[in-house]
Amino acid sequence: MTGTSRLSPLDRPNSYIGRAVPRPDAARLARGGGRFVSDLSVARMLHVVFLRSPHAHARILAIDTAPARAAPGVVAVFAGADLVPHVRPWVGVLSHLKGLKSAPQYPLAVDRACWQGEAVVAIVAESRALAEDAAELVEIDYQPLPALTDPEAALAPGAMVLHPELGDNLAFERRLDVGAVEAAFAEADHVIEETLTFGRHTGVTLEPRAVLAEWDPGAERLTVHQGTQAPHMLQNIYATQLGLAEQQVRIVCHDVGGSFGIKVHAYPDEMATVTIARLLARPVKFVADRLESFAADIHARDHRVIARIGVTRDGRITAFAIDDLTGIGPYSVYPRTSAVEANQVVNLVGAPYDFANYRARARVVFQTKTPMSQYRAVGHPIATAVTETLVDRAALALGLDPLELRRRNLLPDDAYPCSSATGLRFELLSHHAAHAKIAAMMDYPALRAEQARLRERGVLRGIGFASFVEITNPGAAFYGVGGARISSQDGAVVRLDASGHATVQSSVTEQGQGSATMIAQIVASALGVSLGRVRVMLGDTDVTPYGGGTWASRGAGIAGEAAWRAASALREQILTVAGAILQAEAATLDIAGDAIIDRENGRIRLDLSELGRIVYFRPDTLPEGMQPELIATRHYVPRDYPFAFTNGVQASYLELDRETGAITLLRHFVVEDCGRIINPRLVDEQIRGGVVQGLGAALFEHCRYDAEGQLQNANLADYLVPMASEMPDIEIGHLCSPTTESAIGAKGAGEAGTAGAAAAVLNAVNDALAPLGTKVNAFPLTPEMVRNAILGAV
């Protein structure tokens, strides 16, 4: 043989073909891999509970675990230093958030606890009850240190620096200056300034965080059953922090009882659970109780925003300016960080409107409270409330109807594609159509007339609006560009079995929003089979394709598109095989009603079950060279636009009690444009659920801390959540501006309800107070706050 030659893969020197090699398990055992514990029945499951710091900030002087170790049923007790050699610390930063800093974090506090509720000691026992009993025997000697609870104070000269190695308490700062802001304010006939405060709150998921981890020493594999939104993200995190290869880690996540962004982060107690399972080589389970959830689940929305708007006397917006200050707790949460919320506020203020001049500053500050990070509609409710409050105050100053001022300034429906002042690229939105539709839905003139009649009788009723945009279908611009191994793509594998049924494996996950139903509908539609013939498999990194999971309203738009493309590819395969079997051109055939039909007249030619039988059991009857796969894999990520923006408007109609300040929500309206809708009922209920969550933030939910950093209401008796009896009828209308990037044209709908609800309520309350010449600007809007505003006006 002369010249260059190509070796067959069978003949390459490193080929395993024709060589005797030990079984992987046998090879590992020969190296001292240890005993097998892959079956839960072989190694009895253990339970871990965490002893948490009672102090917001304290040095850990000594820990005595001896009595706990000797307690009945206790298998092991771990302090922070015990786990340090076995798991790498993590730092929650992203490179595209320039200047973001944070200190290394460990599964358990080492030397110092930095918030009330930080896990300090882990007690592992045969049952949860035994572990809790033993936890009472652990003695910890703390030296209390000063607490940092107020972001302004944390930035003041001479303030204690929480992490001295970082230099100060400013975790992140972003400044943006677009256009000629000072000139725009000088040109304005009115400049209105407002200060809004937003109460810190949390997700209160129906099912608390839960994890069951098992290390199999024989297979050298870690299996983690966990309620999460992003299984492949967690697979990478656990592999990285424990020094494993990703293929050594399996994440199993089936139906989850609500997430709302709360379950898309790496939590120290969950990292501790997984590390302990590996050390003990036994299954270890952790389920947070409700008290732990309040103190350890991430919080969000703790912001104070000073904002200005400039308007001319003819109702043209000349400029916006904001100064946002937020406290995020002692660490930036890994891996998505705690700076994204403030960053989103900067990006989204003024987003629905046509203006060119904008100045923003956002400061993210360390403090000794529970860490804050991404929670449903990250940053949207804050940006929307700031924007829409200013717009309403400007309308009042000009003597204009608030809807009219919006109509004069909303981005025109024929202006797309275009960009916002902050650089957000909009493909196609429908603000003006949305406002026209909501005015018709609520019969706006009639409601104003009713309000006027009731005001004559002293009844305080208000109408409030909130225009918004929502970020959905995020590409790599969210996290991948910053170096985080969080996939922006999703994948689907669709196959046809011998009985003519389809199975789809998707990287999206299910937290109650209907992901499985949506995927099944898309695959059934693309294939031409009945819904009952489609089985959906989600949430298992061993069997589902690599993908981002469920967050940022991306399920239908990204995972749904991947499923459509995979099913469409499988459809072409099926028709090709059918053409060979029927001796017909594939182009003359179609699939409908679980059968191959003639495209022209709909005549049934071949049932899919018969096609499956031939392909799997009699492939010898097919033409030579034809080897059907009957399986297709596709991945999808948006490329032309970093995000698929949706838009909408909400309206609230409510009444205030003059004596008590109580707010009665009478009616709530939403018009939303999320592109093509796959399942109308699921979309409507996602919007309603989001509205209810937004109303909770508006009226009830608030994690209240004292000056020492003690959480005062870490229970469902004192932390108020919205109840069905307090909720109004929520009427929903839709528009459809599909994205052209995908075949199905779907955008997201999971966060639209949350984005605008609180702002609409705030504007309605202030509209009701307007005849008294008073207002409120803080969330939650409590009866006490409203009553004080009424009394102050008398």
CSV table of N, CA and C in Angstrom, one decimal, residues 493-619:
chain,number,residue,atom,x,y,z
A,493,VAL,N,-35.8,13.5,21.5
A,493,VAL,CA,-35.6,12.3,20.8
A,493,VAL,C,-37.0,11.7,20.6
A,494,VAL,N,-37.4,11.4,19.4
A,494,VAL,CA,-38.7,10.9,19.1
A,494,VAL,C,-38.5,9.6,18.4
A,495,ARG,N,-39.2,8.5,18.8
A,495,ARG,CA,-39.1,7.2,18.1
A,495,ARG,C,-40.4,6.5,18.0
A,496,LEU,N,-40.6,5.7,17.0
A,496,LEU,CA,-41.8,5.0,16.8
A,496,LEU,C,-41.5,3.5,17.1
A,497,ASP,N,-42.3,2.9,18.0
A,497,ASP,CA,-42.0,1.5,18.3
A,497,ASP,C,-42.8,0.6,17.4
A,498,ALA,N,-42.6,-0.7,17.7
A,498,ALA,CA,-43.2,-1.8,16.9
A,498,ALA,C,-44.7,-1.7,16.9
A,499,SER,N,-45.3,-1.2,17.9
A,499,SER,CA,-46.8,-1.1,18.0
A,499,SER,C,-47.4,0.1,17.3
A,500,GLY,N,-46.5,1.0,16.8
A,500,GLY,CA,-47.0,2.2,16.2
A,500,GLY,C,-47.2,3.3,17.1
A,501,HIS,N,-46.7,3.2,18.3
A,501,HIS,CA,-46.7,4.3,19.3
A,501,HIS,C,-45.4,5.1,19.3
A,502,ALA,N,-45.5,6.3,19.7
A,502,ALA,CA,-44.4,7.2,19.7
A,502,ALA,C,-43.9,7.5,21.1
A,503,THR,N,-42.6,7.5,21.4
A,503,THR,CA,-42.1,7.9,22.6
A,503,THR,C,-41.1,9.1,22.4
A,504,VAL,N,-41.3,10.1,23.2
A,504,VAL,CA,-40.5,11.3,23.1
A,504,VAL,C,-39.7,11.5,24.4
A,505,GLN,N,-38.4,11.7,24.3
A,505,GLN,CA,-37.6,12.1,25.4
A,505,GLN,C,-37.2,13.5,25.3
A,506,SER,N,-37.5,14.4,26.2
A,506,SER,CA,-37.3,15.8,26.1
A,506,SER,C,-36.5,16.3,27.3
A,507,SER,N,-35.7,17.3,27.1
A,507,SER,CA,-34.9,17.8,28.2
A,507,SER,C,-35.6,18.9,29.0
A,508,VAL,N,-36.8,19.2,28.6
A,508,VAL,CA,-37.6,20.1,29.5
A,508,VAL,C,-38.1,19.3,30.7
A,509,THR,N,-38.5,20.0,31.8
A,509,THR,CA,-38.9,19.4,33.0
A,509,THR,C,-40.3,19.8,33.4
A,510,GLU,N,-40.9,19.2,34.3
A,510,GLU,CA,-42.3,19.4,34.7
A,510,GLU,C,-42.4,19.8,36.1
A,511,GLN,N,-42.9,21.0,36.3
A,511,GLN,CA,-43.2,21.5,37.7
A,511,GLN,C,-44.7,21.9,37.9
A,512,GLY,N,-45.5,21.3,37.0
A,512,GLY,CA,-46.9,21.6,37.1
A,512,GLY,C,-47.5,22.5,36.1
A,513,GLN,N,-46.6,23.0,35.2
A,513,GLN,CA,-47.1,23.9,34.2
A,513,GLN,C,-47.6,23.2,32.9
A,514,GLY,N,-47.5,21.9,32.8
A,514,GLY,CA,-48.0,21.1,31.7
A,514,GLY,C,-47.0,20.9,30.6
A,515,SER,N,-45.7,20.8,31.0
A,515,SER,CA,-44.7,20.5,30.0
A,515,SER,C,-44.9,19.2,29.2
A,516,ALA,N,-45.3,18.2,29.9
A,516,ALA,CA,-45.5,16.9,29.3
A,516,ALA,C,-46.7,16.9,28.3
A,517,THR,N,-47.7,17.6,28.7
A,517,THR,CA,-48.9,17.7,27.8
A,517,THR,C,-48.5,18.5,26.6
A,518,MET,N,-47.8,19.6,26.7
A,518,MET,CA,-47.4,20.4,25.6
A,518,MET,C,-46.5,19.7,24.6
A,519,ILE,N,-45.5,19.0,25.1
A,519,ILE,CA,-44.7,18.2,24.3
A,519,ILE,C,-45.4,17.1,23.5
A,520,ALA,N,-46.3,16.4,24.2
A,520,ALA,CA,-47.1,15.4,23.6
A,520,ALA,C,-48.0,16.0,22.5
A,521,GLN,N,-48.6,17.1,22.7
A,521,GLN,CA,-49.4,17.8,21.7
A,521,GLN,C,-48.6,18.1,20.4
A,522,ILE,N,-47.4,18.6,20.6
A,522,ILE,CA,-46.6,19.0,19.5
A,522,ILE,C,-46.1,17.8,18.7
A,523,VAL,N,-45.7,16.8,19.4
A,523,VAL,CA,-45.3,15.5,18.7
A,523,VAL,C,-46.4,14.9,18.0
A,524,ALA,N,-47.6,14.8,18.7
A,524,ALA,CA,-48.8,14.2,18.0
A,524,ALA,C,-49.1,15.0,16.8
A,525,SER,N,-49.1,16.3,16.8
A,525,SER,CA,-49.4,17.1,15.7
A,525,SER,C,-48.4,17.0,14.5
A,526,ALA,N,-47.2,17.0,14.9
A,526,ALA,CA,-46.1,16.8,13.8
A,526,ALA,C,-46.1,15.5,13.2
A,527,LEU,N,-46.4,14.4,14.0
A,527,LEU,CA,-46.4,13.1,13.4
A,527,LEU,C,-47.7,12.7,12.7
A,528,GLY,N,-48.8,13.3,13.2
A,528,GLY,CA,-50.1,12.9,12.7
A,528,GLY,C,-50.7,11.7,13.4
A,529,VAL,N,-50.4,11.6,14.7
A,529,VAL,CA,-50.9,10.5,15.4
A,529,VAL,C,-51.8,11.0,16.5
A,530,SER,N,-52.6,10.2,17.1
A,530,SER,CA,-53.5,10.6,18.2
A,530,SER,C,-52.6,10.8,19.5
A,531,LEU,N,-53.1,11.7,20.4
A,531,LEU,CA,-52.4,12.1,21.6
A,531,LEU,C,-52.2,10.9,22.4
A,532,GLY,N,-53.1,9.9,22.5
A,532,GLY,CA,-52.9,8.7,23.3
A,532,GLY,C,-51.8,7.8,22.9
A,533,ARG,N,-51.3,8.0,21.7
A,533,ARG,CA,-50.2,7.2,21.2
A,533,ARG,C,-48.8,7.8,21.5
A,534,VAL,N,-48.8,8.9,22.2
A,534,VAL,CA,-47.5,9.6,22.5
A,534,VAL,C,-47.2,9.4,24.0
A,535,ARG,N,-46.0,8.9,24.3
A,535,ARG,CA,-45.5,8.8,25.6
A,535,ARG,C,-44.4,9.8,25.8
A,536,VAL,N,-44.4,10.6,26.9
A,536,VAL,CA,-43.4,11.6,27.1
A,536,VAL,C,-42.5,11.2,28.3
A,537,MET,N,-41.2,11.3,28.1
A,537,MET,CA,-40.3,11.0,29.2
A,537,MET,C,-39.4,12.3,29.5
A,538,LEU,N,-39.4,12.7,30.7
A,538,LEU,CA,-38.7,13.9,31.1
A,538,LEU,C,-37.9,13.7,32.3
A,539,GLY,N,-36.9,14.5,32.5
A,539,GLY,CA,-36.2,14.6,33.8
A,539,GLY,C,-35.3,13.5,34.2
A,540,ASP,N,-34.5,13.0,33.3
A,540,ASP,CA,-33.6,11.9,33.7
A,540,ASP,C,-32.4,12.1,32.7
A,541,THR,N,-31.2,12.5,33.3
A,541,THR,CA,-30.1,12.8,32.5
A,541,THR,C,-29.5,11.5,31.8
A,542,ASP,N,-29.9,10.3,32.3
A,542,ASP,CA,-29.4,9.1,31.6
A,542,ASP,C,-30.2,8.8,30.3
A,543,VAL,N,-31.4,9.4,30.2
A,543,VAL,CA,-32.2,9.0,29.0
A,543,VAL,C,-32.7,10.2,28.2
A,544,THR,N,-32.7,11.4,28.8
A,544,THR,CA,-33.1,12.6,28.0
A,544,THR,C,-32.0,13.3,27.4
A,545,PRO,N,-32.1,13.9,26.2
A,545,PRO,CA,-31.0,14.7,25.6
A,545,PRO,C,-30.6,15.9,26.4
A,546,TYR,N,-29.4,16.3,26.2
A,546,TYR,CA,-28.9,17.4,26.9
A,546,TYR,C,-29.7,18.7,26.6
A,547,GLY,N,-30.0,19.4,27.7
A,547,GLY,CA,-30.7,20.6,27.5
A,547,GLY,C,-30.8,21.5,28.8
A,548,GLY,N,-31.4,22.6,28.6
A,548,GLY,CA,-31.4,23.6,29.7
A,548,GLY,C,-32.5,23.4,30.8
A,549,GLY,N,-33.6,22.6,30.4
A,549,GLY,CA,-34.6,22.4,31.4
A,549,GLY,C,-35.7,23.5,31.4
A,550,THR,N,-36.3,23.8,32.5
A,550,THR,CA,-37.4,24.8,32.5
A,550,THR,C,-37.1,26.0,33.4
A,551,TRP,N,-36.9,27.1,32.8
A,551,TRP,CA,-36.7,28.4,33.4
A,551,TRP,C,-36.9,29.5,32.4
A,552,ALA,N,-37.2,30.7,32.8
A,552,ALA,CA,-37.3,31.8,31.9
A,552,ALA,C,-38.3,31.6,30.8
A,553,SER,N,-39.4,31.0,31.0
A,553,SER,CA,-40.5,30.8,30.0
A,553,SER,C,-39.9,30.3,28.7
A,554,ARG,N,-39.3,29.2,28.7
A,554,ARG,CA,-38.6,28.7,27.5
A,554,ARG,C,-39.1,27.3,27.1
A,555,GLY,N,-40.0,26.7,27.9
A,555,GLY,CA,-40.4,25.3,27.6
A,555,GLY,C,-41.0,25.1,26.2
A,556,ALA,N,-42.1,25.9,25.9
A,556,ALA,CA,-42.8,25.7,24.6
A,556,ALA,C,-41.9,26.2,23.5
A,557,GLY,N,-41.3,27.4,23.7
A,557,GLY,CA,-40.6,28.1,22.6
A,557,GLY,C,-39.3,27.4,22.2
A,558,ILE,N,-38.6,26.7,23.1
A,558,ILE,CA,-37.3,26.1,22.8
A,558,ILE,C,-37.5,24.5,22.8
A,559,ALA,N,-37.9,24.0,23.9
A,559,ALA,CA,-38.1,22.5,24.0
A,559,ALA,C,-39.2,22.1,23.0
A,560,GLY,N,-40.2,22.9,22.9
A,560,GLY,CA,-41.3,22.5,22.0
A,560,GLY,C,-40.9,22.5,20.6
A,561,GLU,N,-40.1,23.5,20.2
A,561,GLU,CA,-39.5,23.5,18.8
A,561,GLU,C,-38.6,22.3,18.5
A,562,ALA,N,-37.8,22.0,19.5
A,562,ALA,CA,-36.9,20.8,19.3
A,562,ALA,C,-37.8,19.5,19.1
A,563,ALA,N,-38.9,19.4,19.9
A,563,ALA,CA,-39.8,18.3,19.7
A,563,ALA,C,-40.4,18.3,18.3
A,564,TRP,N,-40.9,19.5,17.9
A,564,TRP,CA,-41.5,19.6,16.6
A,564,TRP,C,-40.5,19.1,15.5
A,565,ARG,N,-39.3,19.6,15.6
A,565,ARG,CA,-38.3,19.2,14.5
A,565,ARG,C,-38.0,17.8,14.6
A,566,ALA,N,-37.8,17.2,15.8
A,566,ALA,CA,-37.5,15.7,15.8
A,566,ALA,C,-38.7,14.9,15.3
A,567,ALA,N,-39.9,15.3,15.7
A,567,ALA,CA,-41.1,14.6,15.2
A,567,ALA,C,-41.3,14.7,13.7
A,568,SER,N,-41.0,15.9,13.2
A,568,SER,CA,-41.1,16.1,11.7
A,568,SER,C,-40.1,15.3,11.0
A,569,ALA,N,-38.9,15.1,11.5
A,569,ALA,CA,-37.8,14.3,10.9
A,569,ALA,C,-38.3,12.8,10.9
A,570,LEU,N,-38.8,12.4,12.0
A,570,LEU,CA,-39.3,11.0,12.1
A,570,LEU,C,-40.5,10.8,11.1
A,571,ARG,N,-41.3,11.8,11.0
A,571,ARG,CA,-42.4,11.7,10.0
A,571,ARG,C,-41.9,11.4,8.6
A,572,GLU,N,-40.8,12.1,8.2
A,572,GLU,CA,-40.3,11.9,6.9
A,572,GLU,C,-39.7,10.5,6.8
A,573,GLN,N,-39.1,10.0,7.8
A,573,GLN,CA,-38.6,8.6,7.8
A,573,GLN,C,-39.8,7.6,7.6
A,574,ILE,N,-40.8,7.8,8.4
A,574,ILE,CA,-42.0,6.9,8.3
A,574,ILE,C,-42.6,6.9,6.9
A,575,LEU,N,-42.7,8.1,6.3
A,575,LEU,CA,-43.3,8.2,5.0
A,575,LEU,C,-42.4,7.5,3.9
A,576,THR,N,-41.1,7.7,4.1
A,576,THR,CA,-40.1,7.0,3.2
A,576,THR,C,-40.3,5.5,3.2
A,577,VAL,N,-40.4,4.9,4.4
A,577,VAL,CA,-40.6,3.5,4.6
A,577,VAL,C,-41.9,3.1,4.1
A,578,ALA,N,-42.9,3.9,4.4
A,578,ALA,CA,-44.3,3.6,3.9
A,578,ALA,C,-44.3,3.5,2.4
A,579,GLY,N,-43.6,4.5,1.7
A,579,GLY,CA,-43.6,4.5,0.3
A,579,GLY,C,-43.0,3.2,-0.3
A,580,ALA,N,-41.9,2.7,0.4
A,580,ALA,CA,-41.3,1.5,-0.1
A,580,ALA,C,-42.2,0.3,0.1
A,581,ILE,N,-42.9,0.2,1.2
A,581,ILE,CA,-43.8,-0.9,1.5
A,581,ILE,C,-45.0,-0.9,0.5
A,582,LEU,N,-45.5,0.3,0.3
A,582,LEU,CA,-46.7,0.5,-0.6
A,582,LEU,C,-46.4,0.7,-2.0
A,583,GLN,N,-45.1,0.7,-2.3
A,583,GLN,CA,-44.6,1.0,-3.7
A,583,GLN,C,-45.3,2.3,-4.3
A,584,ALA,N,-45.2,3.3,-3.4
A,584,ALA,CA,-45.7,4.6,-3.8
A,584,ALA,C,-44.7,5.7,-3.5
A,585,GLU,N,-44.8,6.8,-4.1
A,585,GLU,CA,-44.0,7.9,-3.8
A,585,GLU,C,-44.3,8.5,-2.4
A,586,ALA,N,-43.3,8.7,-1.6
A,586,ALA,CA,-43.5,9.2,-0.3
A,586,ALA,C,-44.3,10.5,-0.3
A,587,ALA,N,-44.1,11.3,-1.3
A,587,ALA,CA,-44.7,12.6,-1.4
A,587,ALA,C,-46.2,12.5,-1.6
A,588,THR,N,-46.7,11.3,-2.0
A,588,THR,CA,-48.1,11.1,-2.2
A,588,THR,C,-48.8,10.6,-1.0
A,589,LEU,N,-48.1,10.4,0.1
A,589,LEU,CA,-48.6,9.8,1.3
A,589,LEU,C,-48.6,10.8,2.4
A,590,ASP,N,-49.4,10.5,3.4
A,590,ASP,CA,-49.4,11.4,4.6
A,590,ASP,C,-49.7,10.5,5.8
A,591,ILE,N,-49.7,11.1,7.0
A,591,ILE,CA,-50.0,10.4,8.3
A,591,ILE,C,-51.1,11.1,8.9
A,592,ALA,N,-52.2,10.3,9.3
A,592,ALA,CA,-53.3,10.9,10.0
A,592,ALA,C,-54.1,9.8,10.6
A,593,GLY,N,-54.6,10.0,11.8
A,593,GLY,CA,-55.4,9.0,12.5
A,593,GLY,C,-54.6,7.7,12.7
A,594,ASP,N,-53.4,7.8,13.0
A,594,ASP,CA,-52.5,6.7,13.4
A,594,ASP,C,-52.3,5.7,12.2
A,595,ALA,N,-52.4,6.3,11.0
A,595,ALA,CA,-52.2,5.4,9.8
A,595,ALA,C,-51.6,6.2,8.7
A,596,ILE,N,-51.1,5.5,7.7
A,596,ILE,CA,-50.6,6.0,6.5
A,596,ILE,C,-51.8,6.2,5.5
A,597,ILE,N,-51.9,7.4,5.0
A,597,ILE,CA,-53.1,7.6,4.1
A,597,ILE,C,-52.6,8.2,2.8
A,598,ASP,N,-53.4,8.1,1.8
A,598,ASP,CA,-53.2,8.9,0.5
A,598,ASP,C,-53.4,10.3,0.8
A,599,ARG,N,-52.4,11.1,0.4
A,599,ARG,CA,-52.5,12.6,0.7
A,599,ARG,C,-53.7,13.2,-0.1
A,600,GLU,N,-54.0,12.7,-1.3
A,600,GLU,CA,-55.0,13.3,-2.1
A,600,GLU,C,-56.4,13.1,-1.7
A,601,ASN,N,-56.7,11.8,-1.3
A,601,ASN,CA,-58.1,11.5,-1.0
A,601,ASN,C,-58.3,11.0,0.5
A,602,GLY,N,-57.2,10.9,1.3
A,602,GLY,CA,-57.4,10.5,2.7
A,602,GLY,C,-57.6,9.0,2.9
A,603,ARG,N,-57.5,8.2,1.8
A,603,ARG,CA,-57.8,6.7,2.0
A,603,ARG,C,-56.7,6.1,2.8
A,604,ILE,N,-57.1,5.3,3.8
A,604,ILE,CA,-56.2,4.6,4.7
A,604,ILE,C,-55.4,3.5,3.9
A,605,ARG,N,-54.1,3.5,4.0
A,605,ARG,CA,-53.3,2.5,3.2
A,605,ARG,C,-52.6,1.5,4.2
A,606,LEU,N,-52.2,2.0,5.4
A,606,LEU,CA,-51.4,1.2,6.2
A,606,LEU,C,-51.4,1.7,7.6
A,607,ASP,N,-51.8,0.9,8.6
A,607,ASP,CA,-51.7,1.3,10.0
A,607,ASP,C,-50.3,1.4,10.5
A,608,LEU,N,-50.0,2.4,11.3
A,608,LEU,CA,-48.6,2.5,11.8
A,608,LEU,C,-48.1,1.3,12.6
A,609,SER,N,-49.0,0.6,13.2
A,609,SER,CA,-48.6,-0.6,13.9
A,609,SER,C,-48.1,-1.7,12.9
A,610,GLU,N,-48.7,-1.7,11.8
A,610,GLU,CA,-48.3,-2.7,10.7
A,610,GLU,C,-46.9,-2.2,10.2
A,611,LEU,N,-46.8,-0.9,10.0
A,611,LEU,CA,-45.5,-0.4,9.5
A,611,LEU,C,-44.4,-0.8,10.5
A,612,GLY,N,-44.7,-0.6,11.8
A,612,GLY,CA,-43.8,-0.9,12.9
A,612,GLY,C,-43.4,-2.4,12.9
A,613,ARG,N,-44.4,-3.3,12.7
A,613,ARG,CA,-44.1,-4.7,12.6
A,613,ARG,C,-43.2,-5.1,11.5
A,614,ILE,N,-43.4,-4.5,10.4
A,614,ILE,CA,-42.5,-4.8,9.2
A,614,ILE,C,-41.1,-4.3,9.5
A,615,VAL,N,-41.0,-3.1,10.0
A,615,VAL,CA,-39.6,-2.5,10.2
A,615,VAL,C,-38.8,-3.3,11.2
A,616,TYR,N,-39.5,-3.6,12.3
A,616,TYR,CA,-38.8,-4.2,13.4
A,616,TYR,C,-38.6,-5.8,13.3
A,617,PHE,N,-39.6,-6.4,12.7
A,617,PHE,CA,-39.6,-7.9,12.6
A,617,PHE,C,-39.4,-8.5,11.3
A,618,ARG,N,-39.7,-7.7,10.2
A,618,ARG,CA,-39.5,-8.3,8.9
A,618,ARG,C,-38.8,-7.3,8.0
A,619,PRO,N,-37.6,-6.7,8.5
A,619,PRO,CA,-36.9,-5.8,7.6
A,619,PRO,C,-36.4,-6.4,6.4
